[in-house]
Amino acid sequence: MKHIRITLAITAAIIITAASCASCKSTKKTADEAMTDSAALVGPEFNADSAFNFVAMQCSFGPRTMNSKAHDRCEEWIAKQFEKYGMKVERQRADLKGYDGTTLKSCNIIARYNPDAAKRIVICSHWDSRPWADNDLDKNNWHKPVMGANDGASGVGVMLELARLLQNDSTLSLGIDFVCFDAEDWGTPEWADKASDSDSWALGAQYWATHLPEGYQPAYGILLDMVGGQNAKFYQEGISKTYAQDVVNKVWGAAHSIGYADYFPMTDGTMVNDDHVPLNEKAGIPTIDIIPYYPDCAQSTFGPTWHTVYDDMEHIDINTLKAVGQVMVQVIYTETGEQ
Ligand code: AHN
Ligand code: ZN
């Protein structure tokens, strides 16, 4: 009996070995492809677990709606985090007017990497949460706040992970300004009796774009908006193409060179009114928006959780954070400091 068992085990081992050999060919092809991808890779590995934790930390304060305690506590946390990674942090405060006349205590958080470098780029995202889940299927949720795990926290989570990776890196001569915009998501709600007003969105970015320091001229900007959703695909957004086609080519080219073509199709999306609009139109900084497009989603082309109570940690996909984060590393480490 014992002998039979041993024979069986050996036979099984042979079958498994043979089976894995039979698949050698296809495995090898995949490995070759992976080689091409990893050969193109530059810079450090983007740690998506760490980015995910940064997203979760922001959500742990609660929805970061304007004028709320959670908002103020999270502001403190984000600023401290960038400081911890050796960056000089500025908080640009302003009282801004919401569509309904509410005074919004706004704070853009600006963290500078290599502050003295001449060639600079801007990487940005909004950090506030929408106060109303006005796109929820259930109208009982329309006045409840959105957690904004994806819509807000995901972009900041990717930026914080980039900042963590860049700390102590003395090889890069490029300067990077990380800007966390406030008051993006107080735009006119669907249920308001007022007509929607495109200027009611991106209030913090509008303020930043019209209060730049003298002579400040970054080469370009990249906005990260909703970069952690499930089934996300980042089509080429229209305003980005109009103002910053070269940057679109650079970012999508980087994505394809390291194996993230599925996430970054070379296909047109729609035009989105987002934080990059004032950067392009008021500040003259060519800026793209990395934002998902869901052509087949009936509820919203921004995806099924957009401006609903389901935009929470349960609906964050770490693989999406990884794809966007590694593409950002690729772009950053492909730049030289020369103007
Ligand atoms: C509008 O819906 C007009 N713009 C979308 C910008 C946005 C809101 N991004 C995140 N939340
Ligand atoms: Zn939003």
XYZ file of C-alpha atoms and ligand atoms in Angstrom:
351
model
C 0.000 0.000 0.000
C 2.791 2.359 0.975
C 4.630 1.499 -2.256
C 1.549 2.275 -4.356
C 1.207 5.685 -2.653
C 4.821 6.578 -3.395
C 4.395 5.459 -7.019
C 1.255 7.588 -7.235
C 3.074 10.582 -5.840
C 5.925 10.154 -8.330
C 3.448 9.744 -11.219
C 1.627 12.890 -10.120
C 4.899 14.778 -9.952
C 5.793 13.632 -13.468
C 2.370 14.663 -14.792
C 2.634 18.094 -13.152
C 6.156 18.587 -14.529
C 5.030 17.476 -17.993
C 1.992 19.741 -17.823
C 4.054 22.754 -16.862
C 6.500 21.914 -19.679
C 3.645 21.685 -22.133
C 2.768 25.239 -21.195
C 6.410 26.293 -21.445
C 5.897 27.862 -24.810
C 3.069 30.196 -23.844
C 4.613 30.943 -20.446
C 7.829 31.857 -22.192
C 6.037 34.230 -24.531
C 4.464 36.008 -21.584
C 7.855 36.162 -19.873
C 9.348 37.696 -23.008
C 6.644 40.314 -23.055
C 7.219 40.979 -19.374
C 10.943 41.349 -20.143
C 10.195 44.028 -22.710
C 8.015 45.777 -20.156
C 10.491 45.561 -17.294
C 13.363 46.529 -19.594
C 11.539 49.777 -20.290
C 10.836 50.410 -16.600
C 12.686 53.291 -14.986
C 12.607 54.512 -11.392
C 11.444 52.779 -8.229
C 8.563 50.363 -7.889
C 5.305 52.116 -7.036
C 3.974 50.478 -3.872
C 0.212 50.231 -4.381
C -0.380 48.821 -0.874
C 1.142 51.966 0.557
C -0.961 54.165 -1.754
C -4.064 52.186 -0.732
C -3.272 52.879 2.940
C -2.955 56.602 2.194
C -6.423 56.490 0.611
C -7.831 54.609 3.626
C -6.239 57.070 6.063
C -7.979 60.031 4.416
C -11.317 58.181 4.550
C -10.787 57.364 8.234
C -11.454 61.058 9.005
C -14.893 60.743 7.375
C -16.109 62.649 4.297
C -13.832 65.723 3.872
C -16.665 68.110 3.018
C -16.002 71.867 3.096
C -16.163 73.560 6.526
C -16.263 70.214 8.396
C -14.061 68.924 11.221
C -13.058 65.870 9.146
C -11.882 68.244 6.413
C -9.675 70.233 8.831
C -8.225 67.144 10.462
C -7.418 65.599 7.113
C -5.798 68.837 5.912
C -3.447 68.637 8.883
C -2.672 64.995 8.174
C -1.944 65.520 4.438
C 0.347 68.506 5.141
C 2.246 66.577 7.851
C 2.634 63.596 5.548
C 4.325 65.628 2.788
C 6.510 67.322 5.437
C 7.544 63.926 6.746
C 8.875 63.153 3.259
C 11.110 66.200 3.371
C 8.964 68.615 1.394
C 8.258 72.215 2.145
C 4.521 72.616 2.470
C 2.480 75.753 1.918
C -1.200 76.071 2.736
C -2.981 78.531 0.484
C -6.100 79.617 2.356
C -9.000 81.520 0.832
C -12.671 82.182 1.544
C -14.465 81.135 -1.624
C -18.159 81.421 -2.537
C -20.147 78.296 -3.304
C -22.924 78.221 -5.946
C -25.443 78.832 -3.121
C -23.513 81.719 -1.542
C -21.970 79.596 1.226
C -18.515 80.799 2.304
C -16.120 77.887 1.858
C -12.986 77.891 4.002
C -10.694 76.594 1.299
C -7.121 75.365 1.668
C -4.951 74.267 -1.234
C -2.024 72.187 0.052
C 1.163 72.712 -1.961
C 4.260 70.530 -1.431
C 7.449 71.223 -3.353
C 10.033 68.608 -4.274
C 13.432 70.005 -5.355
C 12.132 73.534 -4.697
C 15.107 75.212 -6.379
C 15.027 73.226 -9.631
C 14.366 75.382 -12.692
C 12.431 72.784 -14.646
C 9.236 71.923 -12.777
C 6.060 69.988 -13.328
C 2.779 70.084 -11.417
C 1.065 66.931 -10.188
C -2.350 67.631 -8.709
C -5.620 66.259 -7.438
C -8.512 67.557 -5.362
C -8.756 66.470 -1.747
C -12.246 67.609 -0.666
C -15.301 65.318 -0.702
C -18.615 66.110 -2.365
C -21.205 67.043 0.283
C -24.123 65.500 -1.647
C -24.486 62.077 -3.263
C -26.726 63.620 -5.912
C -26.063 60.937 -8.511
C -27.168 58.098 -6.241
C -29.929 55.835 -7.588
C -31.755 56.193 -4.250
C -33.047 59.736 -3.786
C -32.903 59.261 -0.003
C -29.138 59.544 -0.401
C -29.086 62.745 -2.442
C -28.311 64.973 0.534
C -25.837 62.613 2.210
C -22.090 63.273 1.855
C -19.866 61.227 -0.447
C -16.908 59.499 1.221
C -14.812 60.213 -1.845
C -12.421 57.261 -1.585
C -12.057 57.440 -5.351
C -13.314 60.993 -5.978
C -10.703 62.858 -3.920
C -8.652 60.490 -1.776
C -7.300 58.274 -4.598
C -5.385 61.068 -6.355
C -3.896 62.337 -3.097
C -3.021 58.741 -2.128
C -1.034 58.315 -5.351
C 0.683 61.697 -4.823
C 1.658 60.805 -1.240
C 3.145 57.503 -2.379
C 5.140 59.339 -5.067
C 6.349 61.771 -2.383
C 7.354 58.853 -0.141
C 9.348 57.303 -3.001
C 11.016 60.597 -3.904
C 12.242 61.379 -0.395
C 16.009 61.121 -0.233
C 16.267 60.612 -4.005
C 19.173 62.772 -5.034
C 19.337 61.476 -8.610
C 16.415 63.524 -9.921
C 17.027 67.091 -10.990
C 13.397 67.713 -11.911
C 11.297 69.870 -9.594
C 7.775 68.706 -8.765
C 4.979 70.748 -7.212
C 2.332 68.514 -5.681
C -0.872 70.512 -5.368
C -3.910 69.238 -3.465
C -6.827 71.412 -4.553
C -9.677 72.158 -2.208
C -13.311 73.016 -3.009
C -13.474 71.076 -6.265
C -16.686 69.238 -5.532
C -19.129 71.941 -4.330
C -20.501 72.202 -7.888
C -24.246 72.875 -8.303
C -26.122 69.726 -7.228
C -28.565 67.964 -9.578
C -31.413 68.623 -7.132
C -30.859 72.417 -6.927
C -33.479 74.714 -8.555
C -30.545 76.560 -10.096
C -29.193 75.760 -13.530
C -25.839 74.011 -13.273
C -22.974 76.422 -13.506
C -19.596 75.209 -14.775
C -17.814 77.852 -12.665
C -19.204 76.355 -9.442
C -16.690 73.458 -9.734
C -12.932 73.508 -9.163
C -13.004 76.608 -6.926
C -9.657 75.885 -5.250
C -7.957 75.286 -8.611
C -9.473 78.497 -9.996
C -8.012 80.379 -7.033
C -4.564 78.750 -7.389
C -4.464 79.407 -11.147
C -5.135 83.134 -10.626
C -2.725 83.644 -7.687
C 0.550 82.247 -9.007
C 3.914 83.567 -7.809
C 5.691 85.947 -10.225
C 7.553 84.113 -12.950
C 6.223 80.679 -11.987
C 6.172 78.642 -15.180
C 6.036 74.868 -14.770
C 6.520 72.894 -18.002
C 3.214 71.063 -17.673
C 0.677 69.612 -15.254
C -0.934 66.227 -14.644
C -4.248 66.050 -12.785
C -5.207 62.774 -11.120
C -8.968 62.414 -10.665
C -10.629 59.148 -9.618
C -7.578 56.975 -10.182
C -8.565 54.059 -7.922
C -11.873 52.763 -9.268
C -12.815 49.244 -10.319
C -12.772 48.543 -14.076
C -11.309 51.981 -14.722
C -9.953 52.828 -18.158
C -8.305 56.164 -18.769
C -9.333 57.357 -22.218
C -7.748 60.523 -23.621
C -9.819 63.394 -22.251
C -10.767 66.170 -24.698
C -9.569 69.326 -22.928
C -6.221 67.621 -22.254
C -5.914 66.938 -25.974
C -6.816 70.509 -26.893
C -4.269 72.178 -24.603
C -1.631 69.537 -23.924
C -1.500 66.915 -26.693
C 2.274 66.433 -26.125
C 1.685 65.585 -22.482
C -1.088 63.156 -23.440
C 1.336 61.457 -25.862
C 4.054 61.332 -23.202
C 1.837 59.785 -20.512
C 0.002 57.301 -22.739
C 3.326 56.403 -24.392
C 4.845 55.708 -20.964
C 1.829 53.556 -20.027
C 2.134 51.464 -23.193
C 5.905 51.049 -22.825
C 5.562 49.416 -19.390
C 2.575 47.183 -20.069
C -0.438 49.263 -19.001
C -2.014 49.660 -22.449
C -5.270 48.122 -21.180
C -5.702 50.893 -18.620
C -4.667 53.650 -21.035
C -6.354 53.070 -24.416
C -5.234 55.343 -27.255
C -8.863 56.376 -27.651
C -10.719 59.647 -27.170
C -12.915 60.094 -24.112
C -15.175 63.089 -23.504
C -14.405 66.635 -22.388
C -14.540 67.040 -18.616
C -14.916 70.255 -16.642
C -12.297 69.607 -13.973
C -9.417 71.222 -12.038
C -7.228 71.197 -15.169
C -9.501 73.726 -16.929
C -8.320 76.800 -14.941
C -4.716 75.566 -15.147
C -4.970 75.487 -18.941
C -7.199 78.521 -19.447
C -6.212 80.898 -16.630
C -2.637 79.909 -15.746
C -1.466 78.864 -19.221
C 0.004 75.619 -17.866
C -0.632 72.780 -20.340
C -2.334 70.243 -18.093
C -3.906 66.855 -18.717
C -6.554 65.021 -16.722
C -6.103 61.327 -15.974
C -9.763 60.515 -15.357
C -11.675 57.311 -16.092
C -14.331 56.997 -18.765
C -17.007 54.294 -18.700
C -18.706 54.418 -22.117
C -21.154 51.635 -21.197
C -22.168 52.742 -17.717
C -25.756 54.017 -17.794
C -25.529 55.724 -14.396
C -22.497 57.870 -15.213
C -19.602 57.943 -17.672
C -17.444 58.460 -14.535
C -18.494 55.001 -13.327
C -21.219 53.490 -11.138
C -20.046 54.877 -7.778
C -19.531 58.491 -8.894
C -21.299 60.934 -6.531
C -23.039 58.078 -4.749
C -22.745 56.749 -1.197
C -20.848 53.770 -2.694
C -17.697 55.764 -3.429
C -15.947 54.086 -0.474
C -12.908 51.859 0.278
C -14.886 48.739 -0.715
C -14.896 49.993 -4.289
C -11.210 50.880 -4.542
C -9.135 48.586 -6.763
C -5.480 48.487 -5.771
C -4.525 47.427 -9.322
C -5.852 50.705 -10.709
C -3.764 52.662 -8.170
C -0.745 50.586 -9.216
C -1.229 51.235 -12.948
C -1.573 54.995 -12.530
C 1.189 55.233 -9.913
C 3.737 53.250 -11.926
C 2.968 55.304 -15.043
C 3.583 58.462 -13.000
C 6.946 57.072 -11.805
C 7.795 56.305 -15.426
C 6.962 59.842 -16.553
C 8.880 61.466 -13.673
C 12.009 59.350 -14.142
C 12.005 59.834 -17.908
C 12.253 63.606 -17.489
C 15.635 65.233 -17.185
C 16.109 68.413 -15.240
C 17.137 70.303 -18.363
C 14.738 72.913 -19.623
C -18.670 67.840 -13.715
O -19.422 66.960 -13.390
C -19.171 69.103 -14.283
N -17.368 67.726 -13.592
C -16.754 66.581 -13.012
C -15.570 66.980 -12.246
C -15.473 66.151 -11.044
C -16.356 66.084 -10.047
N -14.500 65.342 -10.781
C -14.741 64.788 -9.636
N -15.867 65.204 -9.181
Zn -16.820 64.721 -7.606
